[in-house]
Amino acid sequence: MISTLYLLLHVGSVATLFMLMEPCLMYLLLQFRSRILIYAAGVFLLAFHNIDSRMNFLSIPYEYQYMLMISAAWIYMRGQSYCLDKLATVNTGPSVSDFVMMLGYCFYFPMLFLGPLVLYQEFEAGVLKPYAPWTLKRVKTFLLNVVRYSWWMLFLELFLHFIYVGALQMDVWYVTRLGAWAHYGMGYSMGVMFQMKYVITYGLSCTVARAEQIQTPNHPKCIGRIHLYSDMWRHFDQGLYFFLRKYIYIPMLGERPSFAVRLLASFTCFTFVYAWHRIHMFVLVWSVLNYLGVTIEAFSKAIASTTHYHKYEKYLFSTPQNIRRFHALIATPLFMMSALSNFYFFAGMSVGNQFVRRLFEGSLQENSTLFLFCYCCSQVSIEVKNWEQRKEKKQM
């Protein structure tokens, strides 16, 4: 109801009806109880979402069109989650209550524009929970989280007031004239700004959802403490990761998945990620580099799991400390590639190409210093990961 009123007031009745069309279509297709049909409709709608002119008939400013495009991308994923989760349950036939539940899920106001994605199974479980009276602890948790994410919003405003990262990445001419320290500092600042944006938006929307007893994904972890591709995908946007894993990756594996099947499933996931983020060259480069990084990591883990590898590793490095140093050392090039791929995603092709050019044309001193810093980041990431694992064991 709140979402519908908001859309009616800001974009009008035609745009509101346009946004309602996709959930209605998916609910209609759900009645055929065909998983293949739902996936086929998902592919068709994904292609439709990449048509830039699809909202031109709406008599609204571009800013509102852009807002609706973001909302439509979230609604698309929620529609897929609803249908696929419903197919896994007993067929009760169409009903008004089910349709209202679907619309409530797709247009849940705290996450309508901000995200993240909550899978339908978790949303339904939260909505259907018995009413729980508000306790002092629950109120305190809610208020503390609001203050927490509001503080980070203020921090980001102050950050952007003094460090003009958003403006810098729009001026390639200026970026090419930065020194090495400023150049790579700008790259790290772009990552921090991007992460903080989602910490704030996801954090605030999830705070409201948790207050309503809906289980939500965690906000993104700090990019400065993640050095592996697989961990970045697990912990930056958990909602997207859960969606990919549940509806694409696991269904493709089958009962006895081979290594090749796992690579194919990963390829399909990254193809979806590319299409969902819209088909642009910088998104393609980002997606390909991410898939390449995940694949290299998977090959490395497969080799590291063999008996011969453990034997030679123990023989060559002898102590756990040296083995850890070796792991951080061989992970550092992947960490650097991960950063470069993200620069394409943050700032587009021109700025991304400039960072790659800087790396390949940089002096030995520049690149050695950069490698040393990235190696230290890998060590910090390993230490934090080990600390988290020890903490989880104590809680168990």
Tab-separated table of C-alpha atoms in Angstrom:
chain	number	residue	atom	x	y	z
A	1	MET	CA	0.000	0.000	0.000
A	2	ILE	CA	2.745	2.483	0.974
A	3	SER	CA	4.765	1.662	-2.149
A	4	THR	CA	1.715	2.065	-4.399
A	5	LEU	CA	0.854	5.449	-2.874
A	6	TYR	CA	4.471	6.588	-3.207
A	7	LEU	CA	4.579	5.598	-6.887
A	8	LEU	CA	1.194	7.186	-7.621
A	9	LEU	CA	2.271	10.465	-6.020
A	10	HIS	CA	5.696	10.646	-7.680
A	11	VAL	CA	5.409	8.947	-11.085
A	12	GLY	CA	1.676	8.768	-11.746
A	13	SER	CA	-0.846	6.032	-12.452
A	14	VAL	CA	0.544	4.928	-15.849
A	15	ALA	CA	4.042	4.309	-14.478
A	16	THR	CA	2.590	2.548	-11.429
A	17	LEU	CA	0.556	0.200	-13.647
A	18	PHE	CA	3.668	-0.406	-15.749
A	19	MET	CA	5.558	-1.507	-12.631
A	20	LEU	CA	2.698	-3.832	-11.653
A	21	MET	CA	2.669	-5.619	-15.013
A	22	GLU	CA	5.683	-7.861	-14.420
A	23	PRO	CA	4.578	-9.357	-11.058
A	24	CYS	CA	1.102	-9.941	-12.524
A	25	LEU	CA	2.600	-11.715	-15.542
A	26	MET	CA	4.840	-13.894	-13.358
A	27	TYR	CA	1.912	-14.841	-11.108
A	28	LEU	CA	-0.097	-15.832	-14.182
A	29	LEU	CA	2.762	-17.994	-15.510
A	30	LEU	CA	3.180	-19.585	-12.080
A	31	GLN	CA	-0.240	-21.213	-12.455
A	32	PHE	CA	1.190	-23.488	-15.181
A	33	ARG	CA	3.512	-24.990	-12.508
A	34	SER	CA	6.424	-25.234	-14.936
A	35	ARG	CA	9.950	-24.451	-13.763
A	36	ILE	CA	11.141	-24.307	-17.380
A	37	LEU	CA	8.479	-21.710	-18.188
A	38	ILE	CA	9.509	-19.544	-15.219
A	39	TYR	CA	13.185	-19.676	-16.222
A	40	ALA	CA	12.284	-18.922	-19.859
A	41	ALA	CA	10.174	-15.954	-18.767
A	42	GLY	CA	13.082	-14.835	-16.595
A	43	VAL	CA	15.431	-14.818	-19.595
A	44	PHE	CA	12.888	-12.917	-21.711
A	45	LEU	CA	12.275	-10.318	-18.990
A	46	LEU	CA	16.013	-9.947	-18.395
A	47	ALA	CA	16.416	-9.074	-22.077
A	48	PHE	CA	13.469	-6.674	-21.821
A	49	HIS	CA	15.096	-4.891	-18.869
A	50	ASN	CA	18.101	-4.139	-21.082
A	51	ILE	CA	16.022	-2.113	-23.566
A	52	ASP	CA	16.888	1.485	-22.689
A	53	SER	CA	13.825	2.935	-24.413
A	54	ARG	CA	11.241	0.773	-22.651
A	55	MET	CA	10.168	3.611	-20.344
A	56	ASN	CA	10.330	6.471	-22.846
A	57	PHE	CA	6.551	6.482	-23.250
A	58	LEU	CA	6.195	7.501	-19.594
A	59	SER	CA	5.800	11.263	-19.233
A	60	ILE	CA	8.190	11.533	-16.292
A	61	PRO	CA	11.673	13.097	-15.889
A	62	TYR	CA	14.738	10.932	-16.492
A	63	GLU	CA	15.566	10.933	-12.765
A	64	TYR	CA	12.310	9.127	-12.050
A	65	GLN	CA	12.857	6.784	-15.003
A	66	TYR	CA	16.228	5.858	-13.528
A	67	MET	CA	14.624	5.295	-10.128
A	68	LEU	CA	12.032	2.996	-11.727
A	69	MET	CA	14.753	1.079	-13.602
A	70	ILE	CA	16.480	0.312	-10.308
A	71	SER	CA	13.199	-0.681	-8.694
A	72	ALA	CA	12.276	-2.849	-11.707
A	73	ALA	CA	15.583	-4.727	-11.409
A	74	TRP	CA	14.793	-5.604	-7.777
A	75	ILE	CA	11.177	-6.493	-8.615
A	76	TYR	CA	12.418	-8.803	-11.376
A	77	MET	CA	14.530	-10.813	-8.922
A	78	ARG	CA	11.768	-10.903	-6.320
A	79	GLY	CA	9.304	-12.165	-8.915
A	80	GLN	CA	11.683	-14.967	-9.865
A	81	SER	CA	12.303	-15.850	-6.216
A	82	TYR	CA	8.578	-15.925	-5.432
A	83	CYS	CA	7.713	-18.195	-8.364
A	84	LEU	CA	10.607	-20.627	-7.895
A	85	ASP	CA	10.003	-20.908	-4.143
A	86	LYS	CA	6.286	-21.462	-4.735
A	87	LEU	CA	7.047	-24.237	-7.240
A	88	ALA	CA	8.893	-26.056	-4.456
A	89	THR	CA	5.724	-26.143	-2.309
A	90	VAL	CA	2.394	-27.941	-2.611
A	91	ASN	CA	0.147	-26.457	-5.285
A	92	THR	CA	-2.845	-24.764	-3.640
A	93	GLY	CA	-4.031	-23.031	-6.793
A	94	PRO	CA	-4.452	-19.292	-7.370
A	95	SER	CA	-5.826	-17.211	-4.528
A	96	VAL	CA	-6.230	-13.553	-3.679
A	97	SER	CA	-4.142	-13.942	-0.510
A	98	ASP	CA	-1.220	-15.456	-2.456
A	99	PHE	CA	-1.364	-12.693	-5.062
A	100	VAL	CA	-1.464	-10.008	-2.373
A	101	MET	CA	1.498	-11.680	-0.656
A	102	MET	CA	3.439	-11.609	-3.934
A	103	LEU	CA	2.715	-7.916	-4.472
A	104	GLY	CA	3.614	-7.207	-0.855
A	105	TYR	CA	6.921	-9.013	-1.372
A	106	CYS	CA	7.762	-7.403	-4.721
A	107	PHE	CA	6.819	-3.898	-3.545
A	108	TYR	CA	8.010	-4.103	0.074
A	109	PHE	CA	8.691	-0.407	0.636
A	110	PRO	CA	11.950	-0.382	2.663
A	111	MET	CA	13.641	-2.398	-0.108
A	112	LEU	CA	11.712	-1.155	-3.146
A	113	PHE	CA	14.543	1.116	-4.316
A	114	LEU	CA	17.386	0.470	-1.883
A	115	GLY	CA	17.595	-3.336	-1.792
A	116	PRO	CA	18.980	-5.754	-0.800
A	117	LEU	CA	17.241	-8.858	-2.085
A	118	VAL	CA	15.526	-11.006	0.539
A	119	LEU	CA	14.520	-14.412	-0.810
A	120	TYR	CA	10.779	-15.072	-0.698
A	121	GLN	CA	11.142	-17.993	1.708
A	122	GLU	CA	12.693	-15.701	4.341
A	123	PHE	CA	10.206	-12.901	3.636
A	124	GLU	CA	7.199	-15.203	4.012
A	125	ALA	CA	8.578	-16.721	7.224
A	126	GLY	CA	8.976	-13.238	8.711
A	127	VAL	CA	5.553	-11.983	7.635
A	128	LEU	CA	3.764	-15.083	8.935
A	129	LYS	CA	5.479	-15.038	12.325
A	130	PRO	CA	3.163	-14.426	15.286
A	131	TYR	CA	3.176	-10.874	16.572
A	132	ALA	CA	5.978	-10.278	19.066
A	133	PRO	CA	5.526	-7.390	21.533
A	134	TRP	CA	8.153	-4.675	21.382
A	135	THR	CA	10.570	-5.012	24.272
A	136	LEU	CA	13.063	-2.444	25.525
A	137	LYS	CA	15.884	-4.509	24.012
A	138	ARG	CA	14.176	-4.623	20.622
A	139	VAL	CA	13.567	-0.858	20.628
A	140	LYS	CA	17.163	-0.213	21.679
A	141	THR	CA	18.525	-2.461	18.909
A	142	PHE	CA	16.378	-0.694	16.312
A	143	LEU	CA	17.374	2.807	17.443
A	144	LEU	CA	21.062	1.933	17.747
A	145	ASN	CA	21.093	0.584	14.184
A	146	VAL	CA	19.339	3.704	12.883
A	147	VAL	CA	21.929	5.883	14.646
A	148	ARG	CA	24.743	3.612	13.431
A	149	TYR	CA	23.842	3.837	9.741
A	150	SER	CA	22.936	7.528	10.028
A	151	TRP	CA	26.436	8.136	11.388
A	152	TRP	CA	27.953	6.362	8.400
A	153	MET	CA	25.744	8.465	6.108
A	154	LEU	CA	27.167	11.599	7.740
A	155	PHE	CA	30.680	10.150	7.461
A	156	LEU	CA	30.198	9.549	3.722
A	157	GLU	CA	28.913	13.103	3.250
A	158	LEU	CA	32.004	14.484	5.014
A	159	PHE	CA	34.230	12.111	3.038
A	160	LEU	CA	32.814	13.352	-0.278
A	161	HIS	CA	32.990	16.972	0.911
A	162	PHE	CA	36.784	16.785	1.133
A	163	ILE	CA	37.680	13.982	-1.313
A	164	TYR	CA	36.030	14.461	-4.702
A	165	VAL	CA	36.141	10.851	-5.839
A	166	GLY	CA	32.859	11.032	-7.750
A	167	ALA	CA	34.039	14.075	-9.711
A	168	LEU	CA	37.541	12.689	-10.301
A	169	GLN	CA	36.323	9.486	-11.927
A	170	MET	CA	34.374	11.586	-14.446
A	171	ASP	CA	37.519	13.423	-15.593
A	172	VAL	CA	39.870	10.978	-17.323
A	173	TRP	CA	42.228	13.787	-18.370
A	174	TYR	CA	42.834	14.670	-14.720
A	175	VAL	CA	43.192	11.020	-13.667
A	176	THR	CA	45.997	10.484	-16.204
A	177	ARG	CA	47.996	13.266	-14.531
A	178	LEU	CA	47.824	11.902	-10.996
A	179	GLY	CA	50.962	10.561	-9.355
A	180	ALA	CA	51.172	6.923	-8.297
A	181	TRP	CA	50.181	7.540	-4.663
A	182	ALA	CA	47.217	9.743	-5.628
A	183	HIS	CA	46.225	7.389	-8.451
A	184	TYR	CA	45.984	4.248	-6.342
A	185	GLY	CA	44.623	6.238	-3.401
A	186	MET	CA	41.808	7.357	-5.677
A	187	GLY	CA	41.162	3.713	-6.598
A	188	TYR	CA	40.896	2.689	-2.958
A	189	SER	CA	38.661	5.687	-2.229
A	190	MET	CA	36.305	4.659	-5.048
A	191	GLY	CA	36.014	1.245	-3.429
A	192	VAL	CA	35.374	2.724	0.020
A	193	MET	CA	32.722	5.094	-1.346
A	194	PHE	CA	30.995	2.258	-3.231
A	195	GLN	CA	31.028	-0.010	-0.185
A	196	MET	CA	29.801	2.695	2.186
A	197	LYS	CA	26.902	3.519	-0.135
A	198	TYR	CA	25.626	-0.046	0.169
A	199	VAL	CA	26.408	-0.316	3.875
A	200	ILE	CA	24.108	2.680	4.415
A	201	THR	CA	21.293	1.805	1.992
A	202	TYR	CA	21.230	-1.906	2.812
A	203	GLY	CA	21.744	-1.210	6.499
A	204	LEU	CA	18.815	1.194	6.857
A	205	SER	CA	16.373	-0.902	4.821
A	206	CYS	CA	17.377	-4.096	6.656
A	207	THR	CA	16.998	-2.355	10.021
A	208	VAL	CA	13.334	-1.684	9.238
A	209	ALA	CA	12.822	-5.215	7.880
A	210	ARG	CA	14.399	-6.834	10.948
A	211	ALA	CA	12.175	-4.716	13.168
A	212	GLU	CA	9.295	-6.420	11.341
A	213	GLN	CA	10.847	-9.854	12.087
A	214	ILE	CA	12.065	-10.462	8.519
A	215	GLN	CA	15.451	-12.161	8.266
A	216	THR	CA	17.718	-10.126	5.995
A	217	PRO	CA	21.237	-10.469	4.556
A	218	ASN	CA	24.124	-8.745	6.304
A	219	HIS	CA	25.424	-5.456	4.961
A	220	PRO	CA	28.661	-5.562	2.889
A	221	LYS	CA	31.876	-6.360	4.697
A	222	CYS	CA	34.781	-3.928	4.443
A	223	ILE	CA	36.563	-4.254	1.102
A	224	GLY	CA	39.908	-3.709	2.842
A	225	ARG	CA	39.680	-7.082	4.595
A	226	ILE	CA	38.654	-9.339	1.685
A	227	HIS	CA	41.327	-10.582	-0.711
A	228	LEU	CA	39.644	-13.585	-2.376
A	229	TYR	CA	37.113	-13.347	-5.206
A	230	SER	CA	34.885	-16.019	-3.674
A	231	ASP	CA	34.739	-14.184	-0.333
A	232	MET	CA	33.936	-10.885	-2.046
A	233	TRP	CA	30.939	-12.458	-3.779
A	234	ARG	CA	29.795	-14.144	-0.562
A	235	HIS	CA	30.036	-11.111	1.678
A	236	PHE	CA	29.525	-7.941	-0.369
A	237	ASP	CA	25.964	-8.453	-1.635
A	238	GLN	CA	24.694	-11.504	0.223
A	239	GLY	CA	21.181	-11.214	-1.197
A	240	LEU	CA	22.476	-11.476	-4.763
A	241	TYR	CA	24.814	-14.307	-3.738
A	242	PHE	CA	21.964	-16.296	-2.129
A	243	PHE	CA	19.829	-15.761	-5.252
A	244	LEU	CA	22.559	-16.974	-7.612
A	245	ARG	CA	23.378	-19.954	-5.439
A	246	LYS	CA	19.794	-21.105	-4.838
A	247	TYR	CA	18.216	-20.551	-8.251
A	248	ILE	CA	21.103	-20.904	-10.732
A	249	TYR	CA	24.250	-22.519	-9.312
A	250	ILE	CA	22.816	-25.412	-7.250
A	251	PRO	CA	20.113	-26.408	-9.799
A	252	MET	CA	22.795	-26.693	-12.491
A	253	LEU	CA	25.099	-28.900	-10.409
A	254	GLY	CA	22.921	-31.998	-10.261
A	255	GLU	CA	23.610	-34.913	-7.927
A	256	ARG	CA	27.278	-35.601	-8.777
A	257	PRO	CA	28.757	-32.420	-10.205
A	258	SER	CA	32.135	-32.593	-11.907
A	259	PHE	CA	34.644	-29.752	-11.845
A	260	ALA	CA	33.640	-28.801	-15.406
A	261	VAL	CA	29.965	-28.621	-14.406
A	262	ARG	CA	30.864	-26.332	-11.506
A	263	LEU	CA	32.734	-24.031	-13.879
A	264	LEU	CA	29.746	-24.014	-16.255
A	265	ALA	CA	27.390	-23.190	-13.375
A	266	SER	CA	29.685	-20.328	-12.319
A	267	PHE	CA	29.794	-19.094	-15.918
A	268	THR	CA	25.985	-19.055	-16.025
A	269	CYS	CA	25.870	-17.104	-12.755
A	270	PHE	CA	28.247	-14.449	-14.071
A	271	THR	CA	26.328	-14.273	-17.345
A	272	PHE	CA	23.218	-13.491	-15.307
A	273	VAL	CA	25.126	-10.916	-13.239
A	274	TYR	CA	26.303	-9.246	-16.455
A	275	ALA	CA	22.785	-9.089	-17.927
A	276	TRP	CA	21.142	-8.004	-14.655
A	277	HIS	CA	23.571	-5.096	-14.227
A	278	ARG	CA	22.708	-4.119	-17.831
A	279	ILE	CA	24.664	-4.905	-20.961
A	280	HIS	CA	27.536	-2.413	-21.157
A	281	MET	CA	31.177	-2.966	-22.083
A	282	PHE	CA	32.518	-1.994	-18.646
A	283	VAL	CA	30.092	-4.450	-16.992
A	284	LEU	CA	31.260	-7.160	-19.413
A	285	VAL	CA	34.929	-6.542	-18.556
A	286	TRP	CA	34.097	-6.577	-14.840
A	287	SER	CA	32.093	-9.808	-15.168
A	288	VAL	CA	34.720	-11.599	-17.287
A	289	LEU	CA	37.554	-10.657	-14.929
A	290	ASN	CA	35.492	-11.783	-11.943
A	291	TYR	CA	34.701	-15.119	-13.570
A	292	LEU	CA	38.366	-15.544	-14.494
A	293	GLY	CA	39.388	-14.775	-10.910
A	294	VAL	CA	36.867	-17.221	-9.424
A	295	THR	CA	37.986	-19.900	-11.912
A	296	ILE	CA	41.679	-19.444	-11.076
A	297	GLU	CA	40.808	-19.611	-7.390
A	298	ALA	CA	38.792	-22.811	-7.947
A	299	PHE	CA	41.704	-24.434	-9.830
A	300	SER	CA	44.092	-23.387	-7.056
A	301	LYS	CA	41.862	-24.869	-4.357
A	302	ALA	CA	41.515	-28.100	-6.351
A	303	ILE	CA	45.307	-28.406	-6.573
A	304	ALA	CA	45.731	-27.452	-2.898
A	305	SER	CA	43.345	-30.228	-1.826
A	306	THR	CA	45.565	-32.997	-3.231
A	307	THR	CA	47.819	-35.139	-1.036
A	308	HIS	CA	50.920	-34.421	-3.139
A	309	TYR	CA	50.456	-30.676	-2.773
A	310	HIS	CA	50.183	-30.901	1.031
A	311	LYS	CA	53.283	-33.056	1.096
A	312	TYR	CA	55.414	-30.628	-0.949
A	313	GLU	CA	54.007	-27.555	0.797
A	314	LYS	CA	54.935	-28.934	4.201
A	315	TYR	CA	58.370	-29.959	2.911
A	316	LEU	CA	59.168	-26.570	1.317
A	317	PHE	CA	57.764	-24.208	3.955
A	318	SER	CA	57.943	-26.381	7.095
A	319	THR	CA	56.027	-24.027	9.458
A	320	PRO	CA	52.403	-22.754	9.462
A	321	GLN	CA	53.699	-19.178	9.451
A	322	ASN	CA	55.655	-19.712	6.229
A	323	ILE	CA	52.711	-21.525	4.629
A	324	ARG	CA	50.479	-18.558	5.448
A	325	ARG	CA	53.016	-16.146	3.950
A	326	PHE	CA	53.061	-18.259	0.792
A	327	HIS	CA	49.251	-18.271	0.591
A	328	ALA	CA	49.155	-14.476	0.951
A	329	LEU	CA	51.894	-14.128	-1.668
A	330	ILE	CA	50.179	-16.196	-4.369
A	331	ALA	CA	46.796	-14.568	-3.606
A	332	THR	CA	48.152	-11.037	-4.037
A	333	PRO	CA	48.097	-10.977	-7.885
A	334	LEU	CA	44.456	-12.118	-7.782
A	335	PHE	CA	43.692	-9.422	-5.225
A	336	MET	CA	45.216	-6.830	-7.559
A	337	MET	CA	43.188	-8.159	-10.498
A	338	SER	CA	40.060	-7.988	-8.347
A	339	ALA	CA	40.739	-4.317	-7.628
A	340	LEU	CA	41.333	-3.551	-11.311
A	341	SER	CA	38.105	-5.268	-12.340
A	342	ASN	CA	36.188	-3.225	-9.775
A	343	PHE	CA	37.659	0.026	-11.116
A	344	TYR	CA	35.938	-0.747	-14.425
A	345	PHE	CA	32.658	-1.269	-12.582
A	346	PHE	CA	33.035	1.876	-10.457
A	347	ALA	CA	34.093	4.349	-13.142
A	348	GLY	CA	33.661	2.846	-16.620
A	349	MET	CA	35.985	1.831	-19.438
A	350	SER	CA	38.165	4.944	-19.712
A	351	VAL	CA	39.157	5.130	-16.045
A	352	GLY	CA	39.480	1.328	-15.814
A	353	ASN	CA	41.809	1.287	-18.826
A	354	GLN	CA	43.864	4.059	-17.243
A	355	PHE	CA	44.408	1.990	-14.082
A	356	VAL	CA	45.486	-1.017	-16.163
A	357	ARG	CA	47.808	1.185	-18.232
A	358	ARG	CA	49.295	2.643	-15.054
A	359	LEU	CA	50.027	-0.843	-13.724
A	360	PHE	CA	51.720	-2.087	-16.898
A	361	GLU	CA	53.631	1.129	-17.591
A	362	GLY	CA	54.558	1.858	-13.972
A	363	SER	CA	58.159	1.764	-12.769
A	364	LEU	CA	59.602	-1.164	-10.846
A	365	GLN	CA	59.562	0.921	-7.666
A	366	GLU	CA	55.863	1.858	-8.113
A	367	ASN	CA	54.712	-1.686	-8.814
A	368	SER	CA	56.861	-3.202	-6.070
A	369	THR	CA	55.383	-0.773	-3.536
A	370	LEU	CA	51.871	-1.526	-4.801
A	371	PHE	CA	52.509	-5.278	-4.563
A	372	LEU	CA	53.819	-4.881	-0.997
A	373	PHE	CA	50.700	-2.968	0.073
A	374	CYS	CA	48.425	-5.568	-1.543
A	375	TYR	CA	50.398	-8.367	0.121
A	376	CYS	CA	49.856	-6.684	3.498
A	377	CYS	CA	46.129	-6.411	2.703
A	378	SER	CA	46.094	-10.155	1.992
A	379	GLN	CA	47.730	-10.829	5.361
A	380	VAL	CA	45.179	-8.609	7.136
A	381	SER	CA	42.350	-10.392	5.326
A	382	ILE	CA	43.674	-13.821	6.349
A	383	GLU	CA	44.067	-12.693	9.970
A	384	VAL	CA	40.532	-11.266	10.156
A	385	LYS	CA	39.121	-14.412	8.533
A	386	ASN	CA	40.941	-16.611	11.065
A	387	TRP	CA	39.675	-14.406	13.904
A	388	GLU	CA	36.088	-14.775	12.648
A	389	GLN	CA	36.462	-18.558	12.463
A	390	ARG	CA	37.805	-18.691	16.033
A	391	LYS	CA	34.913	-16.505	17.173
A	392	GLU	CA	32.350	-18.800	15.492
A	393	LYS	CA	33.888	-21.865	17.162
A	394	LYS	CA	33.635	-20.222	20.595
A	395	GLN	CA	29.963	-19.380	19.996
A	396	MET	CA	29.244	-22.996	19.021
